[in-house]
C-alpha positions as a Markdown table, in Angstrom:
| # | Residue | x | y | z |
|---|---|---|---|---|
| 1 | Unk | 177.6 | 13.1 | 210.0 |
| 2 | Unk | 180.9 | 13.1 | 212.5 |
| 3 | Unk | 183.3 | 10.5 | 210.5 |
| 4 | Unk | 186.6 | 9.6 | 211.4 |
| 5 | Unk | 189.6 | 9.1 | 209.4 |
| 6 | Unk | 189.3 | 5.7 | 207.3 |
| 7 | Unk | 186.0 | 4.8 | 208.6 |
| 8 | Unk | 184.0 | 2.3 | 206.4 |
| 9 | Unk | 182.1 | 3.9 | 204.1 |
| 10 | Unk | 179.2 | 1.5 | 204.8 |
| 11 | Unk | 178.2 | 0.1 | 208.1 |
| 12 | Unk | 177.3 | -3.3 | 208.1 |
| 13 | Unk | 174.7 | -2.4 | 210.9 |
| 14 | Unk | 171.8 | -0.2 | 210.0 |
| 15 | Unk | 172.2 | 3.6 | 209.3 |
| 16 | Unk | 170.7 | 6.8 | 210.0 |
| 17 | Unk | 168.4 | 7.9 | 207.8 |
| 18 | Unk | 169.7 | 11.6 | 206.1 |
| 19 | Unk | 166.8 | 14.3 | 207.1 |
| 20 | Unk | 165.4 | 12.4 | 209.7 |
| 21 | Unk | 163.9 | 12.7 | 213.0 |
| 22 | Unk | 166.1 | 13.8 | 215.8 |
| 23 | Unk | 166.4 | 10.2 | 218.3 |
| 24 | Unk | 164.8 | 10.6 | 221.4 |
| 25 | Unk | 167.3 | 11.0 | 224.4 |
| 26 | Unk | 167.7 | 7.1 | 225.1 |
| 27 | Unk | 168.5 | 6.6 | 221.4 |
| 28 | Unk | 170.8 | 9.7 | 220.5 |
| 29 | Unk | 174.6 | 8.9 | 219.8 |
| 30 | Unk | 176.8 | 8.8 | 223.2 |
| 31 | Unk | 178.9 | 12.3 | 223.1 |
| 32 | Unk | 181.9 | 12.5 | 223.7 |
| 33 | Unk | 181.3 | 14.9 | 226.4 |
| 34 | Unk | 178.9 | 12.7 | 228.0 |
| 35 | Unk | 181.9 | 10.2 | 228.2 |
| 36 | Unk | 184.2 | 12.6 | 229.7 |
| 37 | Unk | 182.0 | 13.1 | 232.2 |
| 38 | Unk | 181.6 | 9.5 | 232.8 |
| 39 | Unk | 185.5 | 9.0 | 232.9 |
| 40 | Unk | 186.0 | 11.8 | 234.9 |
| 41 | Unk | 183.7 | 9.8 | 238.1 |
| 42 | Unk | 186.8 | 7.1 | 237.7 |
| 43 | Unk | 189.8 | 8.9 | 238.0 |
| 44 | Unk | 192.3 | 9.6 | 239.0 |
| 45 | Unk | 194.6 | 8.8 | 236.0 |
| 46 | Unk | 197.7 | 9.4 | 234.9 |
| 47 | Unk | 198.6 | 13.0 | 233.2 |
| 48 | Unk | 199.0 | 10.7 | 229.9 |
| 49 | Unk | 196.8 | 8.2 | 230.7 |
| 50 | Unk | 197.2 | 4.6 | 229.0 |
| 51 | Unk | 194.1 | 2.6 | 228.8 |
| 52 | Unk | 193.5 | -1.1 | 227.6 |
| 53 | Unk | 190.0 | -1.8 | 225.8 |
| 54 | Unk | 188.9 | -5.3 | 225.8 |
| 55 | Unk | 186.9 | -5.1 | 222.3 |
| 56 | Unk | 185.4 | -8.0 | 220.9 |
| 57 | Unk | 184.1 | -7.0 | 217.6 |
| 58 | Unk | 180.4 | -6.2 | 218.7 |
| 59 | Unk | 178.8 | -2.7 | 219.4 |
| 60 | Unk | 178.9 | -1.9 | 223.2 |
| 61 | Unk | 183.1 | -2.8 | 222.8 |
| 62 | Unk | 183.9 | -1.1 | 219.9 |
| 63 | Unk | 182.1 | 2.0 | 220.9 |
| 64 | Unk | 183.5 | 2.0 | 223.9 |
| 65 | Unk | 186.9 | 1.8 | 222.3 |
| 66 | Unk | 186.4 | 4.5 | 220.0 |
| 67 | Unk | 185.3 | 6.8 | 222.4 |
| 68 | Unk | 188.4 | 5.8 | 224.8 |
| 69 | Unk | 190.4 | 6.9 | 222.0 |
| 70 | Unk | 189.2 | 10.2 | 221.5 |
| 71 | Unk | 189.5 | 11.2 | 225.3 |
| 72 | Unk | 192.7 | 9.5 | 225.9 |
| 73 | Unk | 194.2 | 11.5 | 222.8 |
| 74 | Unk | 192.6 | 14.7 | 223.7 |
| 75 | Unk | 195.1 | 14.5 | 227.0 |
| 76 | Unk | 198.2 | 13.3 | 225.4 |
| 77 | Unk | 197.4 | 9.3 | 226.0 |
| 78 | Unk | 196.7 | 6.7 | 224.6 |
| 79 | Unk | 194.3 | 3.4 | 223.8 |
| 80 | Unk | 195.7 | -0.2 | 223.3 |
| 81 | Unk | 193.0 | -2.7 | 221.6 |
| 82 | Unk | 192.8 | -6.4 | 223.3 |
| 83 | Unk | 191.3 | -8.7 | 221.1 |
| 84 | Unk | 190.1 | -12.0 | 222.6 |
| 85 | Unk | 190.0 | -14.9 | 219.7 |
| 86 | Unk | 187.6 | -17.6 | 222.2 |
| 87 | Unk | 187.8 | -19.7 | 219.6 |
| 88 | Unk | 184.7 | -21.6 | 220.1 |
| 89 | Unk | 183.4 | -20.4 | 216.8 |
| 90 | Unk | 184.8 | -21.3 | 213.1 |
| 91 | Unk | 184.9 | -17.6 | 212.5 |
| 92 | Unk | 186.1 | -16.5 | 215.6 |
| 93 | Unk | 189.4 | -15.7 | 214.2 |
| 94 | Unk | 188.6 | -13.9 | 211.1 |
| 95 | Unk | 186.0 | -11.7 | 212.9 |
| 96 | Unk | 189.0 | -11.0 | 215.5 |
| 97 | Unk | 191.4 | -10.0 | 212.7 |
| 98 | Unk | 188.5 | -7.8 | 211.2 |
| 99 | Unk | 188.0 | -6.3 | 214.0 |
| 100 | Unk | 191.7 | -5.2 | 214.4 |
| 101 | Unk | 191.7 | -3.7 | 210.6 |
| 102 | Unk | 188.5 | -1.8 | 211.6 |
| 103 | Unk | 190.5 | -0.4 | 214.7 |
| 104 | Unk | 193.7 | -0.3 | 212.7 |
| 105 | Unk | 191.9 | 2.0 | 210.2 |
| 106 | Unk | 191.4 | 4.4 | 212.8 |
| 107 | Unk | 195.4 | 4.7 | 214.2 |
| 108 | Unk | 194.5 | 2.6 | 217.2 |
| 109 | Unk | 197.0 | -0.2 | 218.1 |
| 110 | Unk | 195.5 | -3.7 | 218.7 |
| 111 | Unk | 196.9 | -7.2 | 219.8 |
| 112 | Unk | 194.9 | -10.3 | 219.1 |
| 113 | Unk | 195.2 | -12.6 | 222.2 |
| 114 | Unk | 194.0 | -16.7 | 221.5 |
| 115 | Unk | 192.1 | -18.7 | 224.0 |
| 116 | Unk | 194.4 | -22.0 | 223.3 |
| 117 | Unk | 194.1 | -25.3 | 224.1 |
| 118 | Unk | 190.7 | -28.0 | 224.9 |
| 119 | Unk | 187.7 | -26.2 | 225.7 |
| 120 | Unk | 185.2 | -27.0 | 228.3 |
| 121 | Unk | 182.3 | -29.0 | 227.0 |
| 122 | Unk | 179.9 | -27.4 | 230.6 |
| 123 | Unk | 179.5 | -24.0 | 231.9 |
| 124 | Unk | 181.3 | -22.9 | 228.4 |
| 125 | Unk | 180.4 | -18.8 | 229.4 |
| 126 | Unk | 181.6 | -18.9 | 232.9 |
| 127 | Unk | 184.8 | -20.6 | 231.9 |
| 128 | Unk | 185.4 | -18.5 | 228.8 |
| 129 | Unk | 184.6 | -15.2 | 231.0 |
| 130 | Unk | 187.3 | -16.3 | 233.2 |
| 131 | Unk | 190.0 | -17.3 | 230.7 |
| 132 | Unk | 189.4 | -13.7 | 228.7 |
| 133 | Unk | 190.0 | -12.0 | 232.1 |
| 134 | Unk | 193.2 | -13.8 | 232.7 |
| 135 | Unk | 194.3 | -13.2 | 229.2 |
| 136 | Unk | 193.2 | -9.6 | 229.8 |
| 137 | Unk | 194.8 | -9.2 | 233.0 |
| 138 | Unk | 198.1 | -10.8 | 231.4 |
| 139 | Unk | 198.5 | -8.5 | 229.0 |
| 140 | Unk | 198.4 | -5.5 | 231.1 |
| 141 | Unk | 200.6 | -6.7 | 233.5 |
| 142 | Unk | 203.1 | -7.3 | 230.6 |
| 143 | Unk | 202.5 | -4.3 | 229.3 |
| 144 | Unk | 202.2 | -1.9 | 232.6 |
| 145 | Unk | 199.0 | -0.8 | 231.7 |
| 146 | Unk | 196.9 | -0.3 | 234.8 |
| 147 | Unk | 193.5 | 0.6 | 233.7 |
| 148 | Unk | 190.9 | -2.3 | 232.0 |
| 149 | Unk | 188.4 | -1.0 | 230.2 |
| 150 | Unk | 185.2 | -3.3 | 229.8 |
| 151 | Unk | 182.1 | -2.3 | 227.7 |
| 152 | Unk | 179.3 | -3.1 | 230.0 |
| 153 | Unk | 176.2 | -1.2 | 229.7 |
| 154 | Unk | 172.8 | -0.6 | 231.4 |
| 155 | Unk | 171.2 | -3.3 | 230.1 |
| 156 | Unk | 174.1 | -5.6 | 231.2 |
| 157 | Unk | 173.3 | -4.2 | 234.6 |
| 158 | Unk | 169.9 | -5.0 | 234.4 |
| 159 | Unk | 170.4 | -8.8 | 233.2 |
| 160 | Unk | 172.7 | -9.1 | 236.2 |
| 161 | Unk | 170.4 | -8.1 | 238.8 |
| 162 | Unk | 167.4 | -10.1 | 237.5 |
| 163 | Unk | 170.1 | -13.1 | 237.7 |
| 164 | Unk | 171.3 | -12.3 | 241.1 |
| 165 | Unk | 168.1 | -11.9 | 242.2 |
| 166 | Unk | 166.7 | -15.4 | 241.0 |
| 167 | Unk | 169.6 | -16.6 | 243.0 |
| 168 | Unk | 168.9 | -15.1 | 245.8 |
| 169 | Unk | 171.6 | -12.7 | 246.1 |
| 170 | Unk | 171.8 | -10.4 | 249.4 |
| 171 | Unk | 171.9 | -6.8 | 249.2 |
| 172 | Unk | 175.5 | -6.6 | 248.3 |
| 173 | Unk | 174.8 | -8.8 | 245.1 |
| 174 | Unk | 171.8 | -6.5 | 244.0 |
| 175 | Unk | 173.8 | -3.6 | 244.2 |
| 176 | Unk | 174.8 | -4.9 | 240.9 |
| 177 | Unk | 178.1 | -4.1 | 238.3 |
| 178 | Unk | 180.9 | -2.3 | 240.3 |
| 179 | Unk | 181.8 | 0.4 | 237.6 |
| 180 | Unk | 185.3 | 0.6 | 239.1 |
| 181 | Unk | 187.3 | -2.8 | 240.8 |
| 182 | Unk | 190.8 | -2.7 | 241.9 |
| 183 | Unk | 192.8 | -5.9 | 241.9 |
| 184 | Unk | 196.4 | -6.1 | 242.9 |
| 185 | Unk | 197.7 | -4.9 | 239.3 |
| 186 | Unk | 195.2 | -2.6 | 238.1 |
| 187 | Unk | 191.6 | -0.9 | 238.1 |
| 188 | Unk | 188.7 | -2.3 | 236.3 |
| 189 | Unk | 186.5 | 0.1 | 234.4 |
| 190 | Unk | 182.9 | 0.1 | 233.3 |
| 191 | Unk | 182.4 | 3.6 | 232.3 |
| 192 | Unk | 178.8 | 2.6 | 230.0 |
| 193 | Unk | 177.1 | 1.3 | 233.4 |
| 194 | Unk | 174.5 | 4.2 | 232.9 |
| 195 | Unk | 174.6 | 3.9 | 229.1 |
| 196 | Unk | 171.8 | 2.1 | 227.0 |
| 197 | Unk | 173.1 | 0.2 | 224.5 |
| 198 | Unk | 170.5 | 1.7 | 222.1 |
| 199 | Unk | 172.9 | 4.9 | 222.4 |
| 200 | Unk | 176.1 | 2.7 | 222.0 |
| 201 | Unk | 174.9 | 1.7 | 218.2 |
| 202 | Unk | 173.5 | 5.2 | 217.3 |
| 203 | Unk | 177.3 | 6.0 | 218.3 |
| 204 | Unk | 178.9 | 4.1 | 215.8 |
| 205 | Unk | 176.5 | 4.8 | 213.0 |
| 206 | Unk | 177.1 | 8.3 | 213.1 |
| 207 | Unk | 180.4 | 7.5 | 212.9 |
| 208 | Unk | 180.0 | 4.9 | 209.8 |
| 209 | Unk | 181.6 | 2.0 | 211.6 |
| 210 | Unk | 180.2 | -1.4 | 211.6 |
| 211 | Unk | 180.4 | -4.2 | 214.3 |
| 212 | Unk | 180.3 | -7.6 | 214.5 |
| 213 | Unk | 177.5 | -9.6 | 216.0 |
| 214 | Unk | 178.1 | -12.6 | 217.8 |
| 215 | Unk | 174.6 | -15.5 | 217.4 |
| 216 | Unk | 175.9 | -16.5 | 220.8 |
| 217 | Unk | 174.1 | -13.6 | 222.6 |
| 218 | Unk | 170.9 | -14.6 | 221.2 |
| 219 | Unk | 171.0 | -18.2 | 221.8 |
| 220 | Unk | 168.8 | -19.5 | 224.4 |
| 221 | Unk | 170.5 | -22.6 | 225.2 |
| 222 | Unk | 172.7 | -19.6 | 227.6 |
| 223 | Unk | 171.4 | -18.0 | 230.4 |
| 224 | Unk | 172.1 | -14.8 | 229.6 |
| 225 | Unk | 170.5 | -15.0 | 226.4 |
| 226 | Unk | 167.5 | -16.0 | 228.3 |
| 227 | Unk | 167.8 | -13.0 | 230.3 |
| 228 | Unk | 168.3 | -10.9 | 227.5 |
| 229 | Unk | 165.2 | -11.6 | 226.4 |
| 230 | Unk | 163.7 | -11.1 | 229.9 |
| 231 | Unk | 165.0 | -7.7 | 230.5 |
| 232 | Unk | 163.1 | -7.0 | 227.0 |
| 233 | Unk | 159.9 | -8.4 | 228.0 |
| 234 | Unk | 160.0 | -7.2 | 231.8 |
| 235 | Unk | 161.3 | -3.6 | 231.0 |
| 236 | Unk | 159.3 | -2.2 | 234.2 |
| 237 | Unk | 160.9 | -5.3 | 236.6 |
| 238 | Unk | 164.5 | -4.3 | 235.3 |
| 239 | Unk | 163.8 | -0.6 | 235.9 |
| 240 | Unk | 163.0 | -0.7 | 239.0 |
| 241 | Unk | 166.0 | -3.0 | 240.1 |
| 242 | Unk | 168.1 | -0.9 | 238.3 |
| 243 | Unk | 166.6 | 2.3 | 239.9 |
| 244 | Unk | 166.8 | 0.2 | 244.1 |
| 245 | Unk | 170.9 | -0.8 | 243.1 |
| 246 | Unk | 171.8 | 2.4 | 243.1 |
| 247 | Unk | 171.2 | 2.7 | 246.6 |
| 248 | Unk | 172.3 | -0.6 | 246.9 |
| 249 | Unk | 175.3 | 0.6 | 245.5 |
| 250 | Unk | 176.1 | 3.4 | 248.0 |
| 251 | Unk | 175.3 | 1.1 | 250.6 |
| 252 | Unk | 178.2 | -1.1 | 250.0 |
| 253 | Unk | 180.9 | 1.5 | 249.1 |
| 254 | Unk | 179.8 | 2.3 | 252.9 |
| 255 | Unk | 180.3 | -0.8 | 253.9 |
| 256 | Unk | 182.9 | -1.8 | 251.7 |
| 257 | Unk | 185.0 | 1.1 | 253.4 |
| 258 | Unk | 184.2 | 0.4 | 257.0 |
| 259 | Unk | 185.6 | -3.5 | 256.4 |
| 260 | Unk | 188.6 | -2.0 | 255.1 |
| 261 | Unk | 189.1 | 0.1 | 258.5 |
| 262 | Unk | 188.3 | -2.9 | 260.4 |
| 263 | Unk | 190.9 | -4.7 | 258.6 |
| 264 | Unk | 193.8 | -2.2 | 258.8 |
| 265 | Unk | 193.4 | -1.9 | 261.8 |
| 266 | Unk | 193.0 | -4.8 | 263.5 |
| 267 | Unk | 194.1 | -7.3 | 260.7 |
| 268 | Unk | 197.9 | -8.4 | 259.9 |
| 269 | Unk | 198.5 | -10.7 | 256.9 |
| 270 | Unk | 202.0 | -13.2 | 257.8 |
| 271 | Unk | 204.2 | -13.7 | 254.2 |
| 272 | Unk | 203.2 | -17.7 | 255.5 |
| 273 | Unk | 200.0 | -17.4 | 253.8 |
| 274 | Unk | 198.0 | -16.8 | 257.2 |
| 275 | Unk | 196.5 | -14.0 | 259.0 |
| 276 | Unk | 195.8 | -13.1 | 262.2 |
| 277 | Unk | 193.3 | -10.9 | 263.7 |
| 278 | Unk | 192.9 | -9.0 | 267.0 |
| 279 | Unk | 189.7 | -10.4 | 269.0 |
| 280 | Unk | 188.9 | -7.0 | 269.9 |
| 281 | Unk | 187.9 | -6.4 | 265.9 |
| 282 | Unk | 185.1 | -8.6 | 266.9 |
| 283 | Unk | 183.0 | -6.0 | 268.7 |
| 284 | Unk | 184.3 | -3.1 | 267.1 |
| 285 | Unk | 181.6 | -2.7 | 264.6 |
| 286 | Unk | 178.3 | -4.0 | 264.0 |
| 287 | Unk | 177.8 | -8.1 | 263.0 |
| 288 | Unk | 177.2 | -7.5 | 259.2 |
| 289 | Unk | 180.6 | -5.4 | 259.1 |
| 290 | Unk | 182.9 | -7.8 | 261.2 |
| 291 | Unk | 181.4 | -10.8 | 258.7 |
| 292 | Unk | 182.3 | -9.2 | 255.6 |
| 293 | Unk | 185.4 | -8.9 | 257.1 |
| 294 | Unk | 185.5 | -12.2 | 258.0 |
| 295 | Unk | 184.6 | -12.7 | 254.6 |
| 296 | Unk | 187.5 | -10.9 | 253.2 |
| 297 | Unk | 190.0 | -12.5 | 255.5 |
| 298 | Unk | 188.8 | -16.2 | 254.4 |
| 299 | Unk | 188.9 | -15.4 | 250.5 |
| 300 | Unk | 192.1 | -14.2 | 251.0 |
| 301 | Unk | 193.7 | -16.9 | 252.6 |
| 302 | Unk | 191.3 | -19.6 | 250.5 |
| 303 | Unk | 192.5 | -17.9 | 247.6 |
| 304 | Unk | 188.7 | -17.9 | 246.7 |
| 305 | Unk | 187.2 | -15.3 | 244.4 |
| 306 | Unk | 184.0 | -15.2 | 246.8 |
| 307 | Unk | 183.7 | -15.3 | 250.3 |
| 308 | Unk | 181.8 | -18.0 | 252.3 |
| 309 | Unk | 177.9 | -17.9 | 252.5 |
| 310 | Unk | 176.5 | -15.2 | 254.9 |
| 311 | Unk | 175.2 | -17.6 | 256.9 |
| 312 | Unk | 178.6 | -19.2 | 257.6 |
| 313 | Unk | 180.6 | -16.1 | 258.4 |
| 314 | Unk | 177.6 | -15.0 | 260.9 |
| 315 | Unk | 178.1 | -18.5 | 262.7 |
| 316 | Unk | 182.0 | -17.9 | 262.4 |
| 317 | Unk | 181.7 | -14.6 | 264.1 |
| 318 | Unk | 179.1 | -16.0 | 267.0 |
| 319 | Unk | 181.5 | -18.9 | 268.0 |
| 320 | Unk | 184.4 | -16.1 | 268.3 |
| 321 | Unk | 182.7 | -14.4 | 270.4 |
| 322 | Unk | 181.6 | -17.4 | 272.9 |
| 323 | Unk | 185.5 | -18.8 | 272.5 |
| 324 | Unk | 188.0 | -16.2 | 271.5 |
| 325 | Unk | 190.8 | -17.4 | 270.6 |
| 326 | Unk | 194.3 | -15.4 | 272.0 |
| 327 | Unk | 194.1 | -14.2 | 268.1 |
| 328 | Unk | 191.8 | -14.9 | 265.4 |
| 329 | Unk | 192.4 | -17.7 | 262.3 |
C-alpha cells in the first residue's frame, strides 16, 4: 500500500482488504497520473504553481487535496488548505480542526476560515454555498492565489443536471459543471468532473487517510440529498445526461466565445456603471448569440449573477431591432 508520511494508521472509513481482488476500473484508486492528466486540460499555470483547495473534511475534498499536493510539489509549488467552519452543526468546528491536523500531518498548510454571525433559517444550502465562496474567494485574493480548487465529481455532475433539467434549464444549463470558470480574480477548478467518487475513497484508503462525513448529505429534508438518492436509483437517466452534456458542453464554449467577439467588438463598458453597444452588433450574429450577449451586458450592469430569462432577452433584442436606438442600453 502507497502511504504518506504521518498518515493515520487506521482510516476511519473502510479499508482494502490485503490479498484481494483487483477493483474494477470505476472503483480503482485515482493515480496520480491520471490527475496530471486532468490538470494538465486546465492550464496554463504558473512555473511554481500555487493552488488553494477548498476541503471540507469529507472524501471527494480531501482527495482532491492530497492529490493537489503531490502535483504541485512535483513542479516546485505548492497547496494552501481552506477550511470552511459553516457552523450550522455543534461539531462543525472540531471536525474543521481535525481535518487541519489530518492535513497538517501530511506538511500541507491549512487556514480555518468561520462562517460568522446569524444564519439563515430558509434556503440554508444556497446561502451557505454562497457565503463559503465569498470566504473562499477572500482568502485568495488576500493571499494572491489565483487558482480555486473545488472537489466536484461525476456524480456531482449528474445530480446537477437531473436538477437543472426538472427546472427546465435550456441547453446552456444542461451542459452542466464548467470544470474551469474565470472570475475577475482568479480561475475556478473542477479537475474530478470525470471522476466517480467511488475512485476518490479507494484513493484515500490506499493511502490510509480517513475523512469526515457530513449527515447533511444524506438528509432528505435537502434537495440534493434527494437527488443523491435519485442519481442512485436512476443510474441509466444520469448516464445518459451526463453522456448528451458533453456535447452540450462544447456547444457553449462555442458559443460562449462567439459572445465574447460580439462583445469586444462592438461593446464599450463607461467607468459610470453603464455600457453602451453599437446597434450594428444586433445583426452581426445569429439571435441566440446577440441574446446571450444581451445577457451578459444586463448581468453586468445589474450586478446579477444570472442573466435575464431567455424569453426576455429574445424580446429585448426584437424591439432593438424595430427601434434602434443611436446606441444600445
Amino acid at each position: 500500500r502507497r502511504k504518506r508520511a504521518g498518515a493515520p494508521a487506521v482510516p476511519e472509513h473502510g479499508d482494502i482488504a490485503a490479498g484481494s481482488e483487483a477493483p474494477p476500473p470505476e472503483a480503482a484508486p485515482l493515480t496520480d497520473g491520471e490527475f496530471a492528466a486532468a490538470m494538465a486540460a486546465l492550464a496554463p499555470f504558473e512555473k511554481r504553481p500555487a493552488l488553494a483547495v477548498a476541503v471540507s473534511g469529507g472524501a471527494d475534498s480531501m482527495a482532491l487535496c492530497l492529490l493537489a499536493d503531490g502535483w504541485a510539489r512535483a513542479r516546485g509549488g505548492r497547496v494552501f488548505a481552506l477550511i470552511i467552519d459553516h457552523g450550522l452543526r455543534p461539531s462543525s468546528a472540531g471536525e474543521a480542526e481535525r481535518t487541519a491536523r489530518w492535513l497538517a500531518a501530511r506538511g500541507i498548510d491549512s487556514s480555518i476560515l468561520p462562517w460568522l454571525g446569524d444564519k439563515p433559517r430558509s434556503a440554508i444550502q444556497a446561502r451557505a454555498r454562497a457565503e463559503r465562496y465569498r470566504l473562499l474567494f477572500e482568502c485568495c485574493r488576500q493571499r494572491g492565489i489565483l487558482h480555486l480548487l473545488v472537489g466536484h465529481h461525476r456524480q456531482d455532475q449528474a445530480e446537477t443536471l437531473l436538477l437543472r433539467q426538472a427546472q427546465g434549464s435550456g441547453a446552456a444549463g444542461l451542459a452542466g459543471i464548467s470544470g474551469l470558470v474565470e472570475t475577475g480574480s482568479l480561475r475556478v477548478l473542477r479537475p474530478l468532473l470525470e471522476v466517480p467518487k467511488r475512485r476518490l475513497s479507494a484513493y484515500l484508503q490506499s493511502l490510509g487517510q480517513a475523512w469526515i462525513e457530513d449527515p447533511s448529505n444524506a438528509d432528505p429534508a435537502y434537495a440534493r440529498a434527494r437527488l443523491r438518492a435519485a442519481v442512485a436509483v436512476n443510474a441509466a437517466v444520469a448516464e445518459g445526461l451526463l453522456d448528451a452534456a458533453e456535447g452540450r458542453r462544447y456547444a457553449r464554449r462555442t458559443r460562449d466565445e462567439a459572445v465574447a467577439d460580439l462583445l469586444a467588438r462592438f461593446c464599450r463598458l463607461h467607468p459610470w456603471g453603464f455600457v453602451r453597444l453599437d446597434p450594428a452588433m444586433l445583426g452581426a450574429a445569429d439571435e441566440a448569440t446577440v441574446a446571450a450577449a444581451l445577457g451578459r451586458v444586463a448581468a453586468t450592469v445589474g450586478g446579477t449573477a444570472y442573466p435575464p430569462p431567455a424569453e426576455k432577452l429574445a424580446r429585448l433584442r426584437r424591439r432593438l431591432l424595430e427601434q434602434p436606438p443611436a446606441a444600445c442600453l
